[in-house]
Each structure stands twice: as structure tokens, then as C-alpha cells.
Coordinates of C-alpha atoms and ligand atoms in Angstrom, one line a residue:
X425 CA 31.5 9.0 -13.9
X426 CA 29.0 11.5 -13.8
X427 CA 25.0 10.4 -12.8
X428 CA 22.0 13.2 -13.2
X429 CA 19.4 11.2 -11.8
X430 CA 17.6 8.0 -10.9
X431 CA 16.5 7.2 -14.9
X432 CA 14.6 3.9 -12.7
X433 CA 13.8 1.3 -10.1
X434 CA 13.3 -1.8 -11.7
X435 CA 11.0 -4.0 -9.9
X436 CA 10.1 -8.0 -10.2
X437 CA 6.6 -9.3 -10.7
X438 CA 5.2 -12.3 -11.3
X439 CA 2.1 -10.6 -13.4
X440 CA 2.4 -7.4 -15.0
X441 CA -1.8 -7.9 -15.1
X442 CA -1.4 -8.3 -11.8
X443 CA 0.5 -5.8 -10.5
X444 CA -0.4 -2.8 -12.7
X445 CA -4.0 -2.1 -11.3
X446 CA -1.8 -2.1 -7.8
X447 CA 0.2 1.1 -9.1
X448 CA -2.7 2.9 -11.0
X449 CA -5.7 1.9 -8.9
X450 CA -4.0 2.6 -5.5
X451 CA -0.3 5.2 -5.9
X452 CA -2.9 6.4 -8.5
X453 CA 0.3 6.3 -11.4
X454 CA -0.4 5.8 -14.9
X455 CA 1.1 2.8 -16.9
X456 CA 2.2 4.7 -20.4
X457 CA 4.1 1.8 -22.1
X458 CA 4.6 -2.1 -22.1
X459 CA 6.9 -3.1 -24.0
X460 CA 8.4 -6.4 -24.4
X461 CA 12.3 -7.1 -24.5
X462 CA 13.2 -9.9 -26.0
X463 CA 17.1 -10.2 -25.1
X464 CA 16.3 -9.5 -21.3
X465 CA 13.3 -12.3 -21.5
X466 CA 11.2 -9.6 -20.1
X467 CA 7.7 -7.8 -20.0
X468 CA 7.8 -4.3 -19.0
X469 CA 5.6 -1.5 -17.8
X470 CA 6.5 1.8 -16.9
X471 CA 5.1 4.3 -14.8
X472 CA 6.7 8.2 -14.3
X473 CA 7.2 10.1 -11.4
X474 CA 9.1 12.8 -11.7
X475 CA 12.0 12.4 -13.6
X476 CA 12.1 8.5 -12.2
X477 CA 10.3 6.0 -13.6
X478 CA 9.4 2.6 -12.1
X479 CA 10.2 -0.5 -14.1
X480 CA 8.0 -3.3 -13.7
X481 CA 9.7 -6.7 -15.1
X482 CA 7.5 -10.0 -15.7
X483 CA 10.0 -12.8 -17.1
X484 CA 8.8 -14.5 -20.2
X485 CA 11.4 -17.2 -19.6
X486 CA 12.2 -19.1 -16.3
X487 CA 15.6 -19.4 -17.3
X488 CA 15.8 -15.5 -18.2
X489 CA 17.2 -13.7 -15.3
X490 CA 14.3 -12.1 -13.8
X491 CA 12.8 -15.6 -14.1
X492 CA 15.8 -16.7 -12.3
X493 CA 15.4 -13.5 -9.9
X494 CA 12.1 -14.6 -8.7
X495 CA 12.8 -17.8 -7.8
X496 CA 15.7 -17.3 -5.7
X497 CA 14.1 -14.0 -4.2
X498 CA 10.7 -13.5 -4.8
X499 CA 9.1 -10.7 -6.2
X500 CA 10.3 -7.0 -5.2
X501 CA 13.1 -4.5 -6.2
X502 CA 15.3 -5.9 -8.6
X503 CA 17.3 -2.9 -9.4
X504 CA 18.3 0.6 -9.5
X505 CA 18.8 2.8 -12.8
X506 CA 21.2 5.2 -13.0
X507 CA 20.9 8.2 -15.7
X508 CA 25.4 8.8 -16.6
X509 CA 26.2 11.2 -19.2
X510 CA 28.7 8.8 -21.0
X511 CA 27.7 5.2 -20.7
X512 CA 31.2 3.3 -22.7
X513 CA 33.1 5.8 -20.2
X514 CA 31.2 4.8 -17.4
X515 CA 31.9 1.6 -17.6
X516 CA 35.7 1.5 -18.6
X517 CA 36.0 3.7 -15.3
X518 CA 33.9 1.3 -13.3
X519 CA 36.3 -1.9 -14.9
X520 CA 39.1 0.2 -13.9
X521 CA 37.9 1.0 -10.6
X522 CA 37.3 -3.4 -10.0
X523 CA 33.5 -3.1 -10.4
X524 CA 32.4 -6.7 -11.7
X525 CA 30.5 -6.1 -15.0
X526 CA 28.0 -8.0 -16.2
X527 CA 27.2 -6.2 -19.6
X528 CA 31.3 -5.1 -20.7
X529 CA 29.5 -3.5 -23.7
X530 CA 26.6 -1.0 -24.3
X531 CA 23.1 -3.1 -25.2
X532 CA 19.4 -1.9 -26.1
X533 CA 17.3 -2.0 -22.9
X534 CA 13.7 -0.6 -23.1
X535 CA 12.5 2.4 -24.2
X536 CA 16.1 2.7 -26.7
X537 CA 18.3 3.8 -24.1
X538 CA 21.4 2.2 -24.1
X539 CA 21.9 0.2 -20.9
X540 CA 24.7 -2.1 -19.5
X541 CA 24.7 -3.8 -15.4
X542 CA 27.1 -3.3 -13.1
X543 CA 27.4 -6.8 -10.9
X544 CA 25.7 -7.0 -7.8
X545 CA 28.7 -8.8 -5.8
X546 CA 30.7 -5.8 -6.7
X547 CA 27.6 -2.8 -5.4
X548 CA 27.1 -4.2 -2.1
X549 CA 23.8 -6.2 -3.3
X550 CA 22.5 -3.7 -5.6
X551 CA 22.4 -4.7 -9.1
X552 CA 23.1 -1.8 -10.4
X553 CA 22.0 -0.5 -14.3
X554 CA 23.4 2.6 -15.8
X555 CA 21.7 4.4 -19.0
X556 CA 22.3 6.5 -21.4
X557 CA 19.6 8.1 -23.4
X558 CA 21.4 9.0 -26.5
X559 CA 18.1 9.8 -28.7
X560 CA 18.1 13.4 -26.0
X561 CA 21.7 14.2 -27.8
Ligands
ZN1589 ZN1 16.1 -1.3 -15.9

């Protein structure tokens, strides 16, 4: 598969009105959307730098798996983003390759890109996300 760049770092908080005036009042980023996604049982707010963006993740539903995230773990990273050119290719190549999936198909994530997770037992740890922003095509 082919990845251009960390698309972003997804990180679990407990308070998205708690933690945003940390990134804006102190790493001096801006928050330029919250948006809520209903399927993930998330609140996010994103913040640029770069070409990365940060991902902050409030669950909306303890049984929603950042919910489920944060009590096992705490708050902190959650996961990494990666930007692939071909997302369906991706992950037939990662299937092929024994990579775990958690999402076998394409879904809507934020911001309309078209997400899917790779299974953390299978990315030493890592739960991995891979995107593909098919609105820039
Ligand atoms: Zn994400």
C-alpha cells in the first residue's frame, strides 16, 4: 500500500471542554471544527499542524469504544492516522498480508474521509486508522 503522510493522531479525552483550552491556550493551536460522529459514539475536535492533524475523541457512550478506551487505559493517544492513496486496496493487501481488521469495509469517519482500523493485536499495539480523502480526487 502506498501512505503520503500522517492524515492524524487521535487522541482520548474525557472532556473536549476540557482539554481544548490545553491545546489552544498553551501549544497555542487553533480548534477549527467539532464535529460529532455518531457511528463511532464520538465528539471530535481537530486542530492542524502541518499536514497532520490532531484528533481529539470525547465518547458520548460508555459502551462506544473510546468510552471503552478510557476505562481500560485512561485518557491519551488512542491512535495513529495514516493518509493511503487507495483505501479498499489497502486493506485487501493488509487481509492478505494477516493484518486483523476491524472495519473489512470502507466507513464515514470525520471530516468525510473514508476511514477503516487496522486491529491493534495485529500493529504491535497501535491501533492503526487508514484514510482516504476521496473529495481531493
Ligand atoms: Zn481518527
Amino acid at each position: 500500500m502506498k501512505l503520503s503522510h500522517i492524515e492524524h493522531i487521535g487522541i482520548a479525552v474525557n472532556s473536549l471542554e476540557e482539554a481544548i483550552p490545553y491545546y489552544e491556550k498553551v501549544l497555542g493551536l487553533k480548534c477549527y471544527a467539532v464535529e460529532e460522529v455518531k457511528d463511532q459514539k464520538v465528539k471530535t475536535a481537530f486542530f492542524k499542524i502541518g499536514e497532520t492533524k490532531l484528533e481529539l475523541l470525547e465518547s458520548t457512550d460508555a459502551e462506544g469504544p473510546v468510552g471503552q478506551f478510557i476505562e481500560k487505559r485512561e485518557q491519551g493517544l488512542h491512535h495513529l492516522a495514516f493518509a493511503v492513496e487507495n483505501l479498499e486496496s489497502a486493506l485487501k493487501e493488509a487481509e492478505q498480508k494477516g493484518v486483523k481488521l476491524v472495519d473489512k469495509q470502507p466507513r464515514k469517519g470525520a471530516e468525510g474521509l473514508d476511514i477503516a482500523f487496522l486491529h491493534p493485536r495485529s500493529t504491535f499495539g497501535v491501533l492503526t486508522e487508514l484514510c482516504e480523502d476521496k473529495r481531493k480526487k
